[in-house]
Short mmCIF file of C-alpha atoms in Angstrom, two decimals:
data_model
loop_
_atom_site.label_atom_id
_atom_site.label_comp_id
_atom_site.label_asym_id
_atom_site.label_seq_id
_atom_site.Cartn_x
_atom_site.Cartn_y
_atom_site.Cartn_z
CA UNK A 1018 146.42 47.49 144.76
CA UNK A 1019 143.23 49.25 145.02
CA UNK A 1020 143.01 52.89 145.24
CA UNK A 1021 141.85 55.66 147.91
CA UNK A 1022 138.31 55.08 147.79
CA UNK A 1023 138.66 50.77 147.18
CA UNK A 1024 137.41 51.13 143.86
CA UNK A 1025 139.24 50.04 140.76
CA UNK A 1026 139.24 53.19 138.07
CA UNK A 1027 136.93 52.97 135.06
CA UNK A 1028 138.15 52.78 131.95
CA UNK A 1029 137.13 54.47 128.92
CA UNK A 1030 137.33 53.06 125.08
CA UNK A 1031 136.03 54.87 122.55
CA UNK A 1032 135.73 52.96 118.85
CA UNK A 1033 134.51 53.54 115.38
CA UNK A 1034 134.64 51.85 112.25
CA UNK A 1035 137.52 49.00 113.33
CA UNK A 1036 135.52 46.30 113.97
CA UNK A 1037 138.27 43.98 114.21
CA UNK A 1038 140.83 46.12 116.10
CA UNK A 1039 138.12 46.98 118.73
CA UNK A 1040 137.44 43.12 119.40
CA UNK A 1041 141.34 42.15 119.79
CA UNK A 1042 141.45 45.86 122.13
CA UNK A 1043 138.74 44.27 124.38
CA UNK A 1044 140.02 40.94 124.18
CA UNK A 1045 143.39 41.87 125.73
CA UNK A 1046 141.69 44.21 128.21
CA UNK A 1047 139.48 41.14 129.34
CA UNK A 1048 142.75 39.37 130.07
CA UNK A 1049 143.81 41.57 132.63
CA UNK A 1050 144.27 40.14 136.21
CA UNK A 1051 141.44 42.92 137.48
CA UNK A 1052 139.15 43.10 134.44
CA UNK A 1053 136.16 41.26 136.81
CA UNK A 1054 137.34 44.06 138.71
CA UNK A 1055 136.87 47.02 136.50
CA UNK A 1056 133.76 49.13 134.44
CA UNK A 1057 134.42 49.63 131.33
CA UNK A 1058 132.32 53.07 129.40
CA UNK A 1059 132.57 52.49 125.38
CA UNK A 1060 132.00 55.14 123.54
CA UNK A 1061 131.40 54.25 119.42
CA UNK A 1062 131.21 57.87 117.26
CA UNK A 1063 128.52 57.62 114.54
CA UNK A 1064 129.32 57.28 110.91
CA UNK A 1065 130.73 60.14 108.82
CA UNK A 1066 128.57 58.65 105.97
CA UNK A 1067 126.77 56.01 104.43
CA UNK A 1068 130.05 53.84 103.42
CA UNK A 1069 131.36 53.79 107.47
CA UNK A 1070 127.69 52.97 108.62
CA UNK A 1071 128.42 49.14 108.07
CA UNK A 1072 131.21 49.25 109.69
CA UNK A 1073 130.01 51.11 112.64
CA UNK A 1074 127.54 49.01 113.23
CA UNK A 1075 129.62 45.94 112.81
CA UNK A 1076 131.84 47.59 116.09
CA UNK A 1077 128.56 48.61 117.88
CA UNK A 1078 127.61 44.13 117.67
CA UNK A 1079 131.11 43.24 118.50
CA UNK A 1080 131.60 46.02 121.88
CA UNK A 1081 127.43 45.05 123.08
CA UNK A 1082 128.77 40.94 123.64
CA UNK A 1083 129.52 39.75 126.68
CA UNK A 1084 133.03 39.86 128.53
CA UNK A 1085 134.45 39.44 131.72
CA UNK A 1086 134.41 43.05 132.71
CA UNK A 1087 132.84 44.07 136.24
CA UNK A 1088 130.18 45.94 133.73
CA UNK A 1089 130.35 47.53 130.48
CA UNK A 1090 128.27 50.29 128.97
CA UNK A 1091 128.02 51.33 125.61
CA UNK A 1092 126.99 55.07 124.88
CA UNK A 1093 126.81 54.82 120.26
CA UNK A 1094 125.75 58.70 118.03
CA UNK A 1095 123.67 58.68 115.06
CA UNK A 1096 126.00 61.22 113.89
CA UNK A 1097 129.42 61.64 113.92
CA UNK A 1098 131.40 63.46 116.56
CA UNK A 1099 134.65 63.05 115.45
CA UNK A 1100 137.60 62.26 117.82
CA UNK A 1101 138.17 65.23 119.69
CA UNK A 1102 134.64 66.22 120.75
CA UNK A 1103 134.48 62.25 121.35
CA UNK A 1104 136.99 62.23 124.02
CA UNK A 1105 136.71 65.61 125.82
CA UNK A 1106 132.84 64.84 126.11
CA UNK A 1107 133.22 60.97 127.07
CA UNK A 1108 136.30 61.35 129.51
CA UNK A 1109 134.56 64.30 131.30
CA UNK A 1110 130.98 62.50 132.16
CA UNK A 1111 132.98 59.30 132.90
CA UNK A 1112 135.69 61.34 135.10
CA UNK A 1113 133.22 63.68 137.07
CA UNK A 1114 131.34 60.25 138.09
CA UNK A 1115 134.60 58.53 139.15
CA UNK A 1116 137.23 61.16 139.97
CA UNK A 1117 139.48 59.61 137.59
CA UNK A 1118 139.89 57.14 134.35
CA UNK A 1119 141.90 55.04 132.14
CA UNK A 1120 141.26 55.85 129.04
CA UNK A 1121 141.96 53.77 125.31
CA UNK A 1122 141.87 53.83 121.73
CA UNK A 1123 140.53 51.17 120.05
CA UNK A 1124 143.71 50.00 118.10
CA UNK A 1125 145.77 49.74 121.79
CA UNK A 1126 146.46 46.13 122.58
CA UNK A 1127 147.07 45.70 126.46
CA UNK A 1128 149.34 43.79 128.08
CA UNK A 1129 147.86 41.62 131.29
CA UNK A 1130 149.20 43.68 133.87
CA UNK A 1131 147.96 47.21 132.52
CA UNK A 1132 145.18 47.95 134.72
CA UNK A 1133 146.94 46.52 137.96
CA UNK A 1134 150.01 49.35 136.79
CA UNK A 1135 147.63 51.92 136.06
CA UNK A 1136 145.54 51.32 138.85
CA UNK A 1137 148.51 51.92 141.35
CA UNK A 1138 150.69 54.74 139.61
CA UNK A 1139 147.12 56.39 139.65
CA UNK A 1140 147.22 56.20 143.20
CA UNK A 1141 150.69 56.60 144.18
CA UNK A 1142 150.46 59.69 142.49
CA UNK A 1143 147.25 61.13 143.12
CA UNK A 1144 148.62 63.76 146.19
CA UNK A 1145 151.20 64.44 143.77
CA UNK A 1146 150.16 68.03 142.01
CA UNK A 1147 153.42 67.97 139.88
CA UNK A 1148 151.96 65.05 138.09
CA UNK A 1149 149.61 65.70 135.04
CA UNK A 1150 149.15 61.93 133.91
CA UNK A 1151 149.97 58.46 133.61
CA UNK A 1152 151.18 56.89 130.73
CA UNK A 1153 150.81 53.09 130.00
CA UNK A 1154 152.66 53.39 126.69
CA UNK A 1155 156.53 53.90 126.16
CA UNK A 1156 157.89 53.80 122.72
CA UNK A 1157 161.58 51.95 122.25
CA UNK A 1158 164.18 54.41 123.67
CA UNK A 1159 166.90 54.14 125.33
CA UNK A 1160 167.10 55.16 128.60
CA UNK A 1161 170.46 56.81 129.82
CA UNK A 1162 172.53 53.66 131.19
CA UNK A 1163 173.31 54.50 134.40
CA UNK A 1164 168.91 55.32 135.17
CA UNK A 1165 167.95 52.94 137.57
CA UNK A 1166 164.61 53.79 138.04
CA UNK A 1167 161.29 51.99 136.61
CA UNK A 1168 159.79 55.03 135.85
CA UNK A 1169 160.36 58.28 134.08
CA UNK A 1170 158.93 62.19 133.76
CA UNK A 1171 158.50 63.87 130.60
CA UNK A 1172 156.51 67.29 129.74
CA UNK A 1173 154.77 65.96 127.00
CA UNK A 1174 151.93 62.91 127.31
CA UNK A 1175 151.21 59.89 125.12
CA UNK A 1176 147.54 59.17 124.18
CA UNK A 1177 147.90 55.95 123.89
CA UNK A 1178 146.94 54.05 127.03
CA UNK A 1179 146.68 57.13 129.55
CA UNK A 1180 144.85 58.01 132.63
CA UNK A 1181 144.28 61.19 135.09
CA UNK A 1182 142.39 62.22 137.18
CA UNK A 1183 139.40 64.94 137.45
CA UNK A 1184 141.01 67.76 139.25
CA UNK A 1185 144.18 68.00 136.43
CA UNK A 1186 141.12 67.61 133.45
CA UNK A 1187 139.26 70.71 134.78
CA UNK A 1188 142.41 72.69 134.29
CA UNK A 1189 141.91 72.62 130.32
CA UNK A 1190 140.40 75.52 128.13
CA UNK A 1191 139.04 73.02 125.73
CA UNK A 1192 137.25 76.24 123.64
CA UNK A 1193 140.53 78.29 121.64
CA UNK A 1194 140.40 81.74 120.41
CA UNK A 1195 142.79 83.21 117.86
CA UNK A 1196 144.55 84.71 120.87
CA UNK A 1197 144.92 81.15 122.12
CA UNK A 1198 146.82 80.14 119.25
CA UNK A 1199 148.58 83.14 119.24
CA UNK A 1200 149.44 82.07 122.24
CA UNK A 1201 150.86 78.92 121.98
CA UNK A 1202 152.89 79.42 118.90
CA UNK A 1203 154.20 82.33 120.06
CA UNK A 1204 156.15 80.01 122.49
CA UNK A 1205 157.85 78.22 119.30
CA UNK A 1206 161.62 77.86 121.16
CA UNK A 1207 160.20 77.00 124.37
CA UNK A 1208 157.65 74.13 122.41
CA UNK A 1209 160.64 72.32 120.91
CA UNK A 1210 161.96 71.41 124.19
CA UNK A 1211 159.19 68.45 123.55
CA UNK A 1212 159.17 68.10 120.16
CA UNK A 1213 159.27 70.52 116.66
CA UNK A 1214 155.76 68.74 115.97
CA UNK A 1215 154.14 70.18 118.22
CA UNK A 1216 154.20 73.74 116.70
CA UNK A 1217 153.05 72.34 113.47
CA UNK A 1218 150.01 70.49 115.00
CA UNK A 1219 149.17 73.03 116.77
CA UNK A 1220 149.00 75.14 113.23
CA UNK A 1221 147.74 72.14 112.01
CA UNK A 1222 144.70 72.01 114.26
CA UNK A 1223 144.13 75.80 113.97
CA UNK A 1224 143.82 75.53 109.88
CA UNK A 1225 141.34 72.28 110.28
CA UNK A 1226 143.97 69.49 109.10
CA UNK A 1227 143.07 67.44 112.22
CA UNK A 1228 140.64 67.28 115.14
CA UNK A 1229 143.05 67.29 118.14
CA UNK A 1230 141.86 67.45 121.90
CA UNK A 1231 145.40 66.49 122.80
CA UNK A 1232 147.17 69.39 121.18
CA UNK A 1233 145.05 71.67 123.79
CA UNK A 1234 145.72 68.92 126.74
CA UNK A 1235 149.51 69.20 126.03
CA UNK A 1236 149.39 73.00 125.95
CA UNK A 1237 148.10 73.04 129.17
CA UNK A 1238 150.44 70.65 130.50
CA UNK A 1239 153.42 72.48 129.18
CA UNK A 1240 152.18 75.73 130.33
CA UNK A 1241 151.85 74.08 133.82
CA UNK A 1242 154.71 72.72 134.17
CA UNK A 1243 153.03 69.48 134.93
CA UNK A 1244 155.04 65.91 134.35
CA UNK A 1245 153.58 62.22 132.69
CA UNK A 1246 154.46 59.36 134.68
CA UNK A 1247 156.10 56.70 131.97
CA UNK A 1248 156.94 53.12 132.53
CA UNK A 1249 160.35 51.71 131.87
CA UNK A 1250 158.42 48.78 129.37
CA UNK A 1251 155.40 49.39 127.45
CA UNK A 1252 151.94 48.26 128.46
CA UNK A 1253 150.30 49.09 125.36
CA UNK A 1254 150.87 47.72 121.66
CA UNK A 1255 149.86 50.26 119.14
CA UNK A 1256 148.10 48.29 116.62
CA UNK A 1257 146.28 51.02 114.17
CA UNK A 1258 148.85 52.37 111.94
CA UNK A 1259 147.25 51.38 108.94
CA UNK A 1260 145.12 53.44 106.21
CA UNK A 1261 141.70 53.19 108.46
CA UNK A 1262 143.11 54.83 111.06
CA UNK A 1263 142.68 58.53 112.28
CA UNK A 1264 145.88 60.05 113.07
CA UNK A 1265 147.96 57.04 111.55
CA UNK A 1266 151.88 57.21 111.26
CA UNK A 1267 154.00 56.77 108.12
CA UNK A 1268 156.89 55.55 109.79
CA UNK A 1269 157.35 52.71 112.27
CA UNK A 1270 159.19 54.58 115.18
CA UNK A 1271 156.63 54.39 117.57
CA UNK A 1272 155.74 50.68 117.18
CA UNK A 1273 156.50 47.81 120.13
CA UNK A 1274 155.95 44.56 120.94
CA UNK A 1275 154.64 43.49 124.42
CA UNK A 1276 156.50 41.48 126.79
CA UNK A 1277 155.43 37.25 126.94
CA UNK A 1278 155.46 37.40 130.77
CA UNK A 1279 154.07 39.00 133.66
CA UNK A 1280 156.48 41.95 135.02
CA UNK A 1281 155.91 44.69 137.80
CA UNK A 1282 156.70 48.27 138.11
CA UNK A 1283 158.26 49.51 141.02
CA UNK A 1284 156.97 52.70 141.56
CA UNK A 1285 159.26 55.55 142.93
CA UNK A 1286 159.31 59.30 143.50
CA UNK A 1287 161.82 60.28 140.86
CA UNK A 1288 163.21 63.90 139.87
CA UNK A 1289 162.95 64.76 136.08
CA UNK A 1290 165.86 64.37 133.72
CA UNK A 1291 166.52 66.52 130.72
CA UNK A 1292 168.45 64.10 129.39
CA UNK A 1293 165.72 61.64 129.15
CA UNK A 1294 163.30 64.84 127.86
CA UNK A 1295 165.77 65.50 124.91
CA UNK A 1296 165.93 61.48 124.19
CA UNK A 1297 162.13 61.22 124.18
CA UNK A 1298 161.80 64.80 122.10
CA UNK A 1299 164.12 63.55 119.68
CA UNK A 1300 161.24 61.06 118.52
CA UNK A 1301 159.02 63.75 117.12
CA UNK A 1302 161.93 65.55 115.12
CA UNK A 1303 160.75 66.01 111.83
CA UNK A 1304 161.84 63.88 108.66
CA UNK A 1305 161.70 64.81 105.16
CA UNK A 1306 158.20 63.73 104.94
CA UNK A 1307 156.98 65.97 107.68
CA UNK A 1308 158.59 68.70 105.90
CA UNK A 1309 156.97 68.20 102.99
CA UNK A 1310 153.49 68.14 104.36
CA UNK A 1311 153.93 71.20 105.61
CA UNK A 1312 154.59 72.61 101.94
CA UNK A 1313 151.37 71.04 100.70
CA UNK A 1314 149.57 72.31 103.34
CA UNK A 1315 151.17 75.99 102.67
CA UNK A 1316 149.66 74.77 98.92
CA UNK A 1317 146.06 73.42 100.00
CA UNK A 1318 146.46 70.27 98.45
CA UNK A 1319 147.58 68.12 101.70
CA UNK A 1320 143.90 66.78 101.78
CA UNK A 1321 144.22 65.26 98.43
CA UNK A 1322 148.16 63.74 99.12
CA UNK A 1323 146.68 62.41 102.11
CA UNK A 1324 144.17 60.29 100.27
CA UNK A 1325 146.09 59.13 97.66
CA UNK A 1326 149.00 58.05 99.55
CA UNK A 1327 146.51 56.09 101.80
CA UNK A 1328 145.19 53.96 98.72
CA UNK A 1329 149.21 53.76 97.37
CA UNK A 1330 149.60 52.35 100.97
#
């Protein structure tokens, strides 16, 4: 179960102002069967202003206790980073020490055998150029019934629970240009094969609505031609979908529950299946709300929506 060089990969949490989320994150993590096993790198952004600073210290106490990881250090910022910067700068020291992470969110409950799948898709697939990344989430699809296989290949990644290694997370031109996003949208058609959000975000990110290091991550994926490795059940429970968090969902879609037991996923070389592509796709169509934040954003007066349908909610 260990990989190439007998070490277990690091993994990589980076937190903010969810005190309580982060604690119940490591607290699953810590029940893995190799968390004595594993190094964990936190990573806690600093406060966007004086009303998150409680709270961002309150997560700095809770991720400085001790727990049953092999080690755990804590990198914290006086000022605030925001998400994207966050990531692309904490995966890449943590990934050019190690070769390759695991890397979570701190709203992503584990289940106990996480690290002990991650740990050996990571390695099963490591000689495997093809492959871009690992997924430990899968949202609630159904998989075509006569798919026998534990594992499945998509063109598009999850960020929840994911893990690659250093030589696929050099290949990204983190730094756009207007030509870049030229670029991208240009390939509209070809971008829907994964999902008719991904246009929008990417038009989204370009006009400032969100900070997203994973719009630029997919592009490069897609461009590639490079596959995510998904597992038949979810290892990861999604757990920040309310108003606090950053890139929080209005709908429900995405959600799952965790298995009680202990299971194992028999890992596989498997060919990729459009049919499977379309029925994962199909998650990301857009709904009527989608639609209409795209108006107000035409408008300029998403930003305000967005607020006030977080304190309605």
């Amino acid at each position: 179960m260990t990989n190439k060089s007998s070490n277990y990969t690091p993994v990589v949490l980076f937190c903010y102002n969810r005190p309580d989320l982060t604690l119940k994150t490591l607290k699953a993590l810590e029940e893995n069967m190799l968390a004595k096993y594993t190094d964990v790198y936190v990573f806690v952004d600093g406060p966007k202003n004086n009303s998150d600073a409680v709270k961002v210290e309150e997560t700095i106490s809770i991720v400085k206790r001790e727990y049953g990881f092999k080690s755990l250090s804590v990198s914290t910022q006086s000022k605030n980073k925001g998400l994207a910067k966050s990531i692309i700068d904490g995966v890449s020291s943590v990934i050019n020490k190690h070769k390759k992470v695991i890397v979570l969110e701190d709203d992503l409950i584990t289940h106990t055998s996480f690290l002990s799948y991650m740990n050996e898709a990571l390695t099963f697939f490591e000689d495997k150029s093809n492959i871009w990344s690992i997924s430990g989430y899968t949202p609630n699809i159904k998989l075509p019934e006569n798919y026998k296989s534990d594992i499945f290949l998509t063109l598009r990644g999850s960020s929840w629970g994911w893990a690659t290694w250093k030589d696929r997370w050099e290949n990204v031109k983190w730094e756009w240009k207007e030509k870049d996003f030229q670029e991208f949208i240009s390939k509209k058609s070809c971008l829907d094969l994964i999902g008719e959000d991904i246009y929008h975000l990417t038009k989204d990110y370009k006009n400032g609505f969100i900070d997203s290091w994973a719009i630029r991550w997919t592009n490069t994926q897609f461009n590639l031609e490079k596959f995510t490795v998904f597992p038949r059940y979810s290892f990861i429970q999604n757990e920040g979908f309310g108003g606090d968090s950053t890139h929080g969902s209005l709908n429900d879609k995405f959600k799952t529950e965790l298995s009680k037991t202990n299971f194992k996923i028999n890992l596989s070389q498997v060919q990729y299946d459009k049919e499977i592509e379309k029925i994962y796709s199909d998650l990301y169509k857009l709904k009527a709300y989608n639609k209409i934040a795209i108006i107000l954003k035409k408008i300029k007066i998403y930003k305000l929506t967005k607020k006030l349908m977080k304190k309605i909610r």
